[in-house]
Amino acid sequence: MAAKPRVKVPKSAAAGDVITIKSLISHKMESGVRKDSDGNTIPRDIINNFTAAFDGEVFFSVDIDPAVSANPYLEFPARVDKAGTFTFTWTDDAGVVITHEQDIALKS
Amino acid sequence: MHSSPHPGRRRLLGTAAAAAVVAFFGTSGRGFAAVEDVEKAIGEFGGGAEAVDGMITLTTPEIAENGNSVPVAFTVESPMTEDSYVESVMILASDNPSPEVATFHFTPQSGEAKASTRMRLAKTQDVVAVAKMSDGTLHRTSANVKVTIGGCGG
């Protein structure tokens, strides 16, 4: 699959805060309806799924269709109750999974 | 057309973008999604429940300069507790080659039922958001987005 994902997660939050997470990954998201110069359909090749987990438990996911733009951008919330580790995954049509982790601390 | 910096995700690419959108969605003669496709997708998503208006705030630009990258955001009112939360929100583009854009799945741990992304719109059309709650009820709303192709105006 593609390049390294970039994810923006606050370094810390107060218990009970709802934070905003922003994620971006480079991928051309070939929709499967385009044709090449010979008139052949260029096969579909997209990231079709994204998940966000906290300490191993998925709390948010997206089923992604070809209408999502290239270099898919996703912004979504998460309620932080304790310090821990976020794990994000992107899966493409070939079944390749890219994973990215980020820790968050609790504000004292 | 002039480009101006804009904080956030929109990129102004001018008429090259217009050509790219047409090329992107192809000239295969497949046609665009019919109303029936949208309603069928919503029916499958909602398990046949009747969708009522409201609860969803859908944010899209009135005019999208670049159909390849149109920002879309939504918020659904909900306490997001175990007893009452938003399970899923589906975004559809009623006049794209196929209507589904993305389906977002939430849990109470989300804290709020909201999300943003960027989508491809083949032409001026209605964007529809449908929300399925944990009690099975369905809400929907829509917004029209003008997609400029080949210059000014829709």
PDB file of C-alpha atoms in Angstrom:
ATOM      1  CA  MET A   1       0.000   0.000   0.000  1.00  0.00           C
ATOM      2  CA  ALA A   2       0.934   3.626   0.276  1.00  0.00           C
ATOM      3  CA  ALA A   3       2.991   6.005   2.368  1.00  0.00           C
ATOM      4  CA  LYS A   4       3.013   6.530   6.095  1.00  0.00           C
ATOM      5  CA  PRO A   5      -0.238   7.760   7.578  1.00  0.00           C
ATOM      6  CA  ARG A   6      -0.331  11.011   9.518  1.00  0.00           C
ATOM      7  CA  VAL A   7      -2.554  11.201  12.581  1.00  0.00           C
ATOM      8  CA  LYS A   8      -3.122  14.159  14.890  1.00  0.00           C
ATOM      9  CA  VAL A   9      -4.046  13.177  18.454  1.00  0.00           C
ATOM     10  CA  PRO A  10      -3.714  15.538  21.441  1.00  0.00           C
ATOM     11  CA  LYS A  11      -0.841  14.545  23.723  1.00  0.00           C
ATOM     12  CA  SER A  12      -3.093  14.589  26.766  1.00  0.00           C
ATOM     13  CA  ALA A  13      -6.685  15.068  27.827  1.00  0.00           C
ATOM     14  CA  ALA A  14      -8.680  15.339  31.016  1.00  0.00           C
ATOM     15  CA  ALA A  15     -10.700  12.255  31.946  1.00  0.00           C
ATOM     16  CA  GLY A  16     -14.059  12.458  30.219  1.00  0.00           C
ATOM     17  CA  ASP A  17     -12.905  14.887  27.519  1.00  0.00           C
ATOM     18  CA  VAL A  18     -14.013  14.252  23.963  1.00  0.00           C
ATOM     19  CA  ILE A  19     -11.011  14.862  21.713  1.00  0.00           C
ATOM     20  CA  THR A  20     -10.839  15.250  17.942  1.00  0.00           C
ATOM     21  CA  ILE A  21      -8.592  12.938  15.946  1.00  0.00           C
ATOM     22  CA  LYS A  22      -7.527  13.820  12.401  1.00  0.00           C
ATOM     23  CA  SER A  23      -6.085  11.195  10.070  1.00  0.00           C
ATOM     24  CA  LEU A  24      -4.642  11.339   6.579  1.00  0.00           C
ATOM     25  CA  ILE A  25      -3.065   8.621   4.459  1.00  0.00           C
ATOM     26  CA  SER A  26      -1.754   8.883   0.914  1.00  0.00           C
ATOM     27  CA  HIS A  27      -3.551   6.597  -1.515  1.00  0.00           C
ATOM     28  CA  LYS A  28      -4.802   7.275  -5.041  1.00  0.00           C
ATOM     29  CA  MET A  29      -8.163   5.608  -4.327  1.00  0.00           C
ATOM     30  CA  GLU A  30      -8.649   4.306  -7.883  1.00  0.00           C
ATOM     31  CA  SER A  31     -12.421   4.173  -8.177  1.00  0.00           C
ATOM     32  CA  GLY A  32     -12.770   1.472 -10.816  1.00  0.00           C
ATOM     33  CA  VAL A  33     -14.797   3.558 -13.274  1.00  0.00           C
ATOM     34  CA  ARG A  34     -11.931   5.307 -15.038  1.00  0.00           C
ATOM     35  CA  LYS A  35     -10.648   4.076 -18.395  1.00  0.00           C
ATOM     36  CA  ASP A  36      -7.091   4.198 -19.697  1.00  0.00           C
ATOM     37  CA  SER A  37      -6.117   5.554 -23.117  1.00  0.00           C
ATOM     38  CA  ASP A  38      -6.877   2.165 -24.735  1.00  0.00           C
ATOM     39  CA  GLY A  39     -10.395   2.203 -23.359  1.00  0.00           C
ATOM     40  CA  ASN A  40      -9.766  -0.491 -20.749  1.00  0.00           C
ATOM     41  CA  THR A  41     -11.270   0.055 -17.322  1.00  0.00           C
ATOM     42  CA  ILE A  42      -8.614   0.725 -14.697  1.00  0.00           C
ATOM     43  CA  PRO A  43      -9.326  -1.724 -11.894  1.00  0.00           C
ATOM     44  CA  ARG A  44     -10.599  -0.483  -8.567  1.00  0.00           C
ATOM     45  CA  ASP A  45      -7.939  -0.138  -5.879  1.00  0.00           C
ATOM     46  CA  ILE A  46      -9.004   1.708  -2.760  1.00  0.00           C
ATOM     47  CA  ILE A  47      -8.677   1.753   0.991  1.00  0.00           C
ATOM     48  CA  ASN A  48     -12.048   0.288   1.938  1.00  0.00           C
ATOM     49  CA  ASN A  49     -11.916   0.292   5.735  1.00  0.00           C
ATOM     50  CA  PHE A  50     -10.567   2.345   8.642  1.00  0.00           C
ATOM     51  CA  THR A  51     -10.705   1.488  12.321  1.00  0.00           C
ATOM     52  CA  ALA A  52      -9.756   3.320  15.499  1.00  0.00           C
ATOM     53  CA  ALA A  53      -9.218   1.393  18.737  1.00  0.00           C
ATOM     54  CA  PHE A  54      -8.248   2.400  22.254  1.00  0.00           C
ATOM     55  CA  ASP A  55      -6.250  -0.121  24.285  1.00  0.00           C
ATOM     56  CA  GLY A  56      -7.238  -2.753  21.758  1.00  0.00           C
ATOM     57  CA  GLU A  57     -10.977  -2.045  21.638  1.00  0.00           C
ATOM     58  CA  VAL A  58     -12.378  -0.604  18.407  1.00  0.00           C
ATOM     59  CA  PHE A  59     -14.633   2.371  19.115  1.00  0.00           C
ATOM     60  CA  PHE A  60     -14.978   3.847  15.612  1.00  0.00           C
ATOM     61  CA  SER A  61     -14.765   2.485  12.092  1.00  0.00           C
ATOM     62  CA  VAL A  62     -15.574   3.548   8.547  1.00  0.00           C
ATOM     63  CA  ASP A  63     -16.625   1.493   5.514  1.00  0.00           C
ATOM     64  CA  ILE A  64     -15.039   3.491   2.712  1.00  0.00           C
ATOM     65  CA  ASP A  65     -16.429   3.486  -0.837  1.00  0.00           C
ATOM     66  CA  PRO A  66     -14.761   4.714  -4.063  1.00  0.00           C
ATOM     67  CA  ALA A  67     -16.399   8.135  -3.742  1.00  0.00           C
ATOM     68  CA  VAL A  68     -14.032   9.055  -0.914  1.00  0.00           C
ATOM     69  CA  SER A  69     -11.339  11.344  -2.327  1.00  0.00           C
ATOM     70  CA  ALA A  70      -7.736  10.337  -2.945  1.00  0.00           C
ATOM     71  CA  ASN A  71      -5.544  10.631   0.150  1.00  0.00           C
ATOM     72  CA  PRO A  72      -8.456   9.843   2.437  1.00  0.00           C
ATOM     73  CA  TYR A  73      -8.926  12.308   5.271  1.00  0.00           C
ATOM     74  CA  LEU A  74     -10.988  11.319   8.317  1.00  0.00           C
ATOM     75  CA  GLU A  75     -11.754  13.492  11.328  1.00  0.00           C
ATOM     76  CA  PHE A  76     -13.666  11.970  14.240  1.00  0.00           C
ATOM     77  CA  PRO A  77     -14.080  12.202  18.038  1.00  0.00           C
ATOM     78  CA  ALA A  78     -13.015   9.954  20.903  1.00  0.00           C
ATOM     79  CA  ARG A  79     -13.898  10.158  24.578  1.00  0.00           C
ATOM     80  CA  VAL A  80     -10.823   9.750  26.745  1.00  0.00           C
ATOM     81  CA  ASP A  81     -11.411   8.127  30.140  1.00  0.00           C
ATOM     82  CA  LYS A  82      -7.850   7.038  30.923  1.00  0.00           C
ATOM     83  CA  ALA A  83      -4.329   7.177  29.558  1.00  0.00           C
ATOM     84  CA  GLY A  84      -3.618   4.595  26.901  1.00  0.00           C
ATOM     85  CA  THR A  85      -2.801   3.821  23.310  1.00  0.00           C
ATOM     86  CA  PHE A  86      -4.810   4.490  20.182  1.00  0.00           C
ATOM     87  CA  THR A  87      -4.354   2.069  17.283  1.00  0.00           C
ATOM     88  CA  PHE A  88      -5.509   3.040  13.805  1.00  0.00           C
ATOM     89  CA  THR A  89      -5.754   0.658  10.845  1.00  0.00           C
ATOM     90  CA  TRP A  90      -6.332   1.191   7.130  1.00  0.00           C
ATOM     91  CA  THR A  91      -7.202  -1.833   4.951  1.00  0.00           C
ATOM     92  CA  ASP A  92      -7.124  -1.838   1.160  1.00  0.00           C
ATOM     93  CA  ASP A  93      -8.848  -3.980  -1.470  1.00  0.00           C
ATOM     94  CA  ALA A  94      -5.871  -6.366  -1.546  1.00  0.00           C
ATOM     95  CA  GLY A  95      -6.237  -6.960   2.182  1.00  0.00           C
ATOM     96  CA  VAL A  96      -3.068  -5.089   3.069  1.00  0.00           C
ATOM     97  CA  VAL A  97      -3.365  -3.435   6.498  1.00  0.00           C
ATOM     98  CA  ILE A  98      -1.397  -0.400   7.642  1.00  0.00           C
ATOM     99  CA  THR A  99      -1.332   0.241  11.376  1.00  0.00           C
ATOM    100  CA  HIS A 100      -0.364   3.328  13.349  1.00  0.00           C
ATOM    101  CA  GLU A 101      -0.240   3.771  17.122  1.00  0.00           C
ATOM    102  CA  GLN A 102      -0.344   6.859  19.280  1.00  0.00           C
ATOM    103  CA  ASP A 103      -0.364   7.255  23.055  1.00  0.00           C
ATOM    104  CA  ILE A 104      -2.382   9.730  25.059  1.00  0.00           C
ATOM    105  CA  ALA A 105      -1.728  10.827  28.654  1.00  0.00           C
ATOM    106  CA  LEU A 106      -4.224  12.000  31.215  1.00  0.00           C
ATOM    107  CA  LYS A 107      -3.998  15.609  32.356  1.00  0.00           C
ATOM    108  CA  SER A 108      -3.444  15.714  36.099  1.00  0.00           C
TER     109      SER A 108
ATOM    110  CA  MET B   1      -9.883  31.270 -11.808  1.00  0.00           C
ATOM    111  CA  HIS B   2      -7.552  32.293  -9.023  1.00  0.00           C
ATOM    112  CA  SER B   3      -6.315  30.119  -6.234  1.00  0.00           C
ATOM    113  CA  SER B   4      -6.365  31.546  -2.757  1.00  0.00           C
ATOM    114  CA  PRO B   5      -5.105  29.878   0.383  1.00  0.00           C
ATOM    115  CA  HIS B   6      -7.869  28.404   2.426  1.00  0.00           C
ATOM    116  CA  PRO B   7      -7.357  26.871   5.828  1.00  0.00           C
ATOM    117  CA  GLY B   8      -8.414  23.276   5.732  1.00  0.00           C
ATOM    118  CA  ARG B   9      -8.843  20.784   3.017  1.00  0.00           C
ATOM    119  CA  ARG B  10     -10.081  22.438  -0.160  1.00  0.00           C
ATOM    120  CA  ARG B  11      -7.742  22.754  -3.087  1.00  0.00           C
ATOM    121  CA  LEU B  12      -8.541  24.935  -6.052  1.00  0.00           C
ATOM    122  CA  LEU B  13      -7.278  23.400  -9.243  1.00  0.00           C
ATOM    123  CA  GLY B  14      -9.306  25.241 -11.825  1.00  0.00           C
ATOM    124  CA  THR B  15     -10.507  23.731 -15.052  1.00  0.00           C
ATOM    125  CA  ALA B  16      -7.932  20.919 -14.852  1.00  0.00           C
ATOM    126  CA  ALA B  17      -9.957  19.633 -11.924  1.00  0.00           C
ATOM    127  CA  ALA B  18     -13.132  19.765 -13.965  1.00  0.00           C
ATOM    128  CA  ALA B  19     -11.568  17.642 -16.684  1.00  0.00           C
ATOM    129  CA  ALA B  20     -10.200  15.291 -14.056  1.00  0.00           C
ATOM    130  CA  VAL B  21     -13.622  14.793 -12.497  1.00  0.00           C
ATOM    131  CA  VAL B  22     -15.185  13.905 -15.845  1.00  0.00           C
ATOM    132  CA  ALA B  23     -12.274  11.575 -16.642  1.00  0.00           C
ATOM    133  CA  PHE B  24     -12.432  10.166 -13.142  1.00  0.00           C
ATOM    134  CA  PHE B  25     -16.059   9.178 -13.273  1.00  0.00           C
ATOM    135  CA  GLY B  26     -15.549   7.849 -16.777  1.00  0.00           C
ATOM    136  CA  THR B  27     -17.478   8.033 -19.962  1.00  0.00           C
ATOM    137  CA  SER B  28     -18.400   4.372 -19.919  1.00  0.00           C
ATOM    138  CA  GLY B  29     -22.060   5.149 -20.358  1.00  0.00           C
ATOM    139  CA  ARG B  30     -22.845   3.535 -17.025  1.00  0.00           C
ATOM    140  CA  GLY B  31     -24.904   6.515 -16.086  1.00  0.00           C
ATOM    141  CA  PHE B  32     -25.412   7.885 -12.645  1.00  0.00           C
ATOM    142  CA  ALA B  33     -27.232   6.617  -9.592  1.00  0.00           C
ATOM    143  CA  ALA B  34     -31.002   6.662  -9.866  1.00  0.00           C
ATOM    144  CA  VAL B  35     -33.295   7.647  -7.023  1.00  0.00           C
ATOM    145  CA  GLU B  36     -34.137   3.955  -6.643  1.00  0.00           C
ATOM    146  CA  ASP B  37     -30.468   3.097  -5.997  1.00  0.00           C
ATOM    147  CA  VAL B  38     -30.317   5.651  -3.190  1.00  0.00           C
ATOM    148  CA  GLU B  39     -33.559   4.494  -1.597  1.00  0.00           C
ATOM    149  CA  LYS B  40     -32.504   0.856  -1.961  1.00  0.00           C
ATOM    150  CA  ALA B  41     -29.193   1.583  -0.230  1.00  0.00           C
ATOM    151  CA  ILE B  42     -31.008   3.426   2.563  1.00  0.00           C
ATOM    152  CA  GLY B  43     -33.523   0.586   2.898  1.00  0.00           C
ATOM    153  CA  GLU B  44     -30.731  -1.956   3.305  1.00  0.00           C
ATOM    154  CA  PHE B  45     -28.881   0.273   5.745  1.00  0.00           C
ATOM    155  CA  GLY B  46     -31.914   0.954   7.895  1.00  0.00           C
ATOM    156  CA  GLY B  47     -33.490  -2.481   7.774  1.00  0.00           C
ATOM    157  CA  GLY B  48     -36.668  -1.043   6.308  1.00  0.00           C
ATOM    158  CA  ALA B  49     -37.286   1.494   9.078  1.00  0.00           C
ATOM    159  CA  GLU B  50     -38.842   4.780   8.024  1.00  0.00           C
ATOM    160  CA  ALA B  51     -36.382   7.665   8.125  1.00  0.00           C
ATOM    161  CA  VAL B  52     -37.526  10.895   9.789  1.00  0.00           C
ATOM    162  CA  ASP B  53     -35.977  14.295   9.227  1.00  0.00           C
ATOM    163  CA  GLY B  54     -33.901  15.957  11.859  1.00  0.00           C
ATOM    164  CA  MET B  55     -31.182  15.189  14.427  1.00  0.00           C
ATOM    165  CA  ILE B  56     -28.508  15.386  11.739  1.00  0.00           C
ATOM    166  CA  THR B  57     -26.571  18.498  10.814  1.00  0.00           C
ATOM    167  CA  LEU B  58     -24.930  17.914   7.436  1.00  0.00           C
ATOM    168  CA  THR B  59     -22.304  20.421   6.344  1.00  0.00           C
ATOM    169  CA  THR B  60     -21.259  20.659   2.716  1.00  0.00           C
ATOM    170  CA  PRO B  61     -20.214  23.634   0.601  1.00  0.00           C
ATOM    171  CA  GLU B  62     -22.945  25.270  -1.466  1.00  0.00           C
ATOM    172  CA  ILE B  63     -20.568  25.291  -4.411  1.00  0.00           C
ATOM    173  CA  ALA B  64     -17.670  22.848  -4.793  1.00  0.00           C
ATOM    174  CA  GLU B  65     -14.881  24.243  -6.960  1.00  0.00           C
ATOM    175  CA  ASN B  66     -13.248  20.848  -7.221  1.00  0.00           C
ATOM    176  CA  GLY B  67     -15.517  17.816  -7.558  1.00  0.00           C
ATOM    177  CA  ASN B  68     -12.550  15.572  -6.751  1.00  0.00           C
ATOM    178  CA  SER B  69     -12.364  16.760  -3.163  1.00  0.00           C
ATOM    179  CA  VAL B  70     -15.547  18.083  -1.579  1.00  0.00           C
ATOM    180  CA  PRO B  71     -15.530  18.447   2.222  1.00  0.00           C
ATOM    181  CA  VAL B  72     -18.433  16.806   4.014  1.00  0.00           C
ATOM    182  CA  ALA B  73     -19.102  16.803   7.745  1.00  0.00           C
ATOM    183  CA  PHE B  74     -21.990  15.786   9.953  1.00  0.00           C
ATOM    184  CA  THR B  75     -23.069  15.834  13.587  1.00  0.00           C
ATOM    185  CA  VAL B  76     -25.914  13.778  15.018  1.00  0.00           C
ATOM    186  CA  GLU B  77     -27.523  14.798  18.292  1.00  0.00           C
ATOM    187  CA  SER B  78     -27.265  11.978  20.810  1.00  0.00           C
ATOM    188  CA  PRO B  79     -26.231  11.429  24.441  1.00  0.00           C
ATOM    189  CA  MET B  80     -23.913   8.667  23.202  1.00  0.00           C
ATOM    190  CA  THR B  81     -24.510   6.529  26.270  1.00  0.00           C
ATOM    191  CA  GLU B  82     -24.978   2.772  26.314  1.00  0.00           C
ATOM    192  CA  ASP B  83     -28.748   3.344  26.466  1.00  0.00           C
ATOM    193  CA  SER B  84     -28.903   5.740  23.553  1.00  0.00           C
ATOM    194  CA  TYR B  85     -26.274   6.282  20.913  1.00  0.00           C
ATOM    195  CA  VAL B  86     -25.783   6.639  17.190  1.00  0.00           C
ATOM    196  CA  GLU B  87     -24.727   3.315  15.687  1.00  0.00           C
ATOM    197  CA  SER B  88     -24.001   4.304  12.110  1.00  0.00           C
ATOM    198  CA  VAL B  89     -24.213   7.167   9.672  1.00  0.00           C
ATOM    199  CA  MET B  90     -24.194   6.593   5.930  1.00  0.00           C
ATOM    200  CA  ILE B  91     -23.374   9.317   3.432  1.00  0.00           C
ATOM    201  CA  LEU B  92     -24.681   8.988  -0.127  1.00  0.00           C
ATOM    202  CA  ALA B  93     -24.212  11.039  -3.281  1.00  0.00           C
ATOM    203  CA  SER B  94     -27.472  10.735  -5.145  1.00  0.00           C
ATOM    204  CA  ASP B  95     -26.081  11.350  -8.625  1.00  0.00           C
ATOM    205  CA  ASN B  96     -22.690   9.633  -8.567  1.00  0.00           C
ATOM    206  CA  PRO B  97     -22.091   6.432 -10.589  1.00  0.00           C
ATOM    207  CA  SER B  98     -22.849   4.592  -7.383  1.00  0.00           C
ATOM    208  CA  PRO B  99     -24.379   6.397  -4.424  1.00  0.00           C
ATOM    209  CA  GLU B 100     -22.483   5.137  -1.360  1.00  0.00           C
ATOM    210  CA  VAL B 101     -19.718   7.425  -0.142  1.00  0.00           C
ATOM    211  CA  ALA B 102     -18.896   6.064   3.308  1.00  0.00           C
ATOM    212  CA  THR B 103     -20.563   4.513   6.353  1.00  0.00           C
ATOM    213  CA  PHE B 104     -19.340   5.571   9.789  1.00  0.00           C
ATOM    214  CA  HIS B 105     -19.800   3.283  12.817  1.00  0.00           C
ATOM    215  CA  PHE B 106     -19.820   4.779  16.303  1.00  0.00           C
ATOM    216  CA  THR B 107     -19.905   3.475  19.865  1.00  0.00           C
ATOM    217  CA  PRO B 108     -20.586   5.272  23.160  1.00  0.00           C
ATOM    218  CA  GLN B 109     -16.789   5.543  23.487  1.00  0.00           C
ATOM    219  CA  SER B 110     -16.859   7.925  20.517  1.00  0.00           C
ATOM    220  CA  GLY B 111     -18.260  10.564  22.871  1.00  0.00           C
ATOM    221  CA  GLU B 112     -20.006  12.350  19.992  1.00  0.00           C
ATOM    222  CA  ALA B 113     -21.472  11.187  16.695  1.00  0.00           C
ATOM    223  CA  LYS B 114     -19.654  13.356  14.218  1.00  0.00           C
ATOM    224  CA  ALA B 115     -17.093  13.013  11.465  1.00  0.00           C
ATOM    225  CA  SER B 116     -15.575  14.786   8.471  1.00  0.00           C
ATOM    226  CA  THR B 117     -14.086  13.564   5.248  1.00  0.00           C
ATOM    227  CA  ARG B 118     -13.665  14.602   1.623  1.00  0.00           C
ATOM    228  CA  MET B 119     -15.617  13.040  -1.212  1.00  0.00           C
ATOM    229  CA  ARG B 120     -15.831  12.968  -5.000  1.00  0.00           C
ATOM    230  CA  LEU B 121     -18.957  14.380  -6.627  1.00  0.00           C
ATOM    231  CA  ALA B 122     -19.452  13.741 -10.320  1.00  0.00           C
ATOM    232  CA  LYS B 123     -21.818  16.692 -10.775  1.00  0.00           C
ATOM    233  CA  THR B 124     -24.279  18.939  -8.992  1.00  0.00           C
ATOM    234  CA  GLN B 125     -26.452  16.737  -6.773  1.00  0.00           C
ATOM    235  CA  ASP B 126     -28.008  16.075  -3.391  1.00  0.00           C
ATOM    236  CA  VAL B 127     -25.800  14.591  -0.691  1.00  0.00           C
ATOM    237  CA  VAL B 128     -27.793  12.493   1.778  1.00  0.00           C
ATOM    238  CA  ALA B 129     -26.904  11.555   5.363  1.00  0.00           C
ATOM    239  CA  VAL B 130     -28.793   8.755   7.111  1.00  0.00           C
ATOM    240  CA  ALA B 131     -28.300   7.968  10.820  1.00  0.00           C
ATOM    241  CA  LYS B 132     -29.264   4.709  12.497  1.00  0.00           C
ATOM    242  CA  MET B 133     -29.705   4.903  16.263  1.00  0.00           C
ATOM    243  CA  SER B 134     -29.113   2.124  18.798  1.00  0.00           C
ATOM    244  CA  ASP B 135     -32.899   1.775  19.211  1.00  0.00           C
ATOM    245  CA  GLY B 136     -33.303   1.159  15.479  1.00  0.00           C
ATOM    246  CA  THR B 137     -34.784   4.537  14.580  1.00  0.00           C
ATOM    247  CA  LEU B 138     -33.572   6.205  11.413  1.00  0.00           C
ATOM    248  CA  HIS B 139     -33.018   9.875  10.610  1.00  0.00           C
ATOM    249  CA  ARG B 140     -32.058  11.509   7.357  1.00  0.00           C
ATOM    250  CA  THR B 141     -31.211  14.869   5.874  1.00  0.00           C
ATOM    251  CA  SER B 142     -29.804  16.112   2.602  1.00  0.00           C
ATOM    252  CA  ALA B 143     -27.998  19.079   1.106  1.00  0.00           C
ATOM    253  CA  ASN B 144     -27.534  20.142  -2.474  1.00  0.00           C
ATOM    254  CA  VAL B 145     -23.974  20.758  -3.675  1.00  0.00           C
ATOM    255  CA  LYS B 146     -23.283  22.593  -6.911  1.00  0.00           C
ATOM    256  CA  VAL B 147     -20.211  21.208  -8.649  1.00  0.00           C
ATOM    257  CA  THR B 148     -18.565  23.644 -11.037  1.00  0.00           C
ATOM    258  CA  ILE B 149     -17.334  22.033 -14.202  1.00  0.00           C
ATOM    259  CA  GLY B 150     -15.388  24.031 -16.729  1.00  0.00           C
ATOM    260  CA  GLY B 151     -15.539  27.426 -15.125  1.00  0.00           C
ATOM    261  CA  CYS B 152     -17.914  29.627 -13.197  1.00  0.00           C
ATOM    262  CA  GLY B 153     -21.468  28.668 -12.358  1.00  0.00           C
ATOM    263  CA  GLY B 154     -23.163  25.303 -12.003  1.00  0.00           C
TER     264      GLY B 154
END
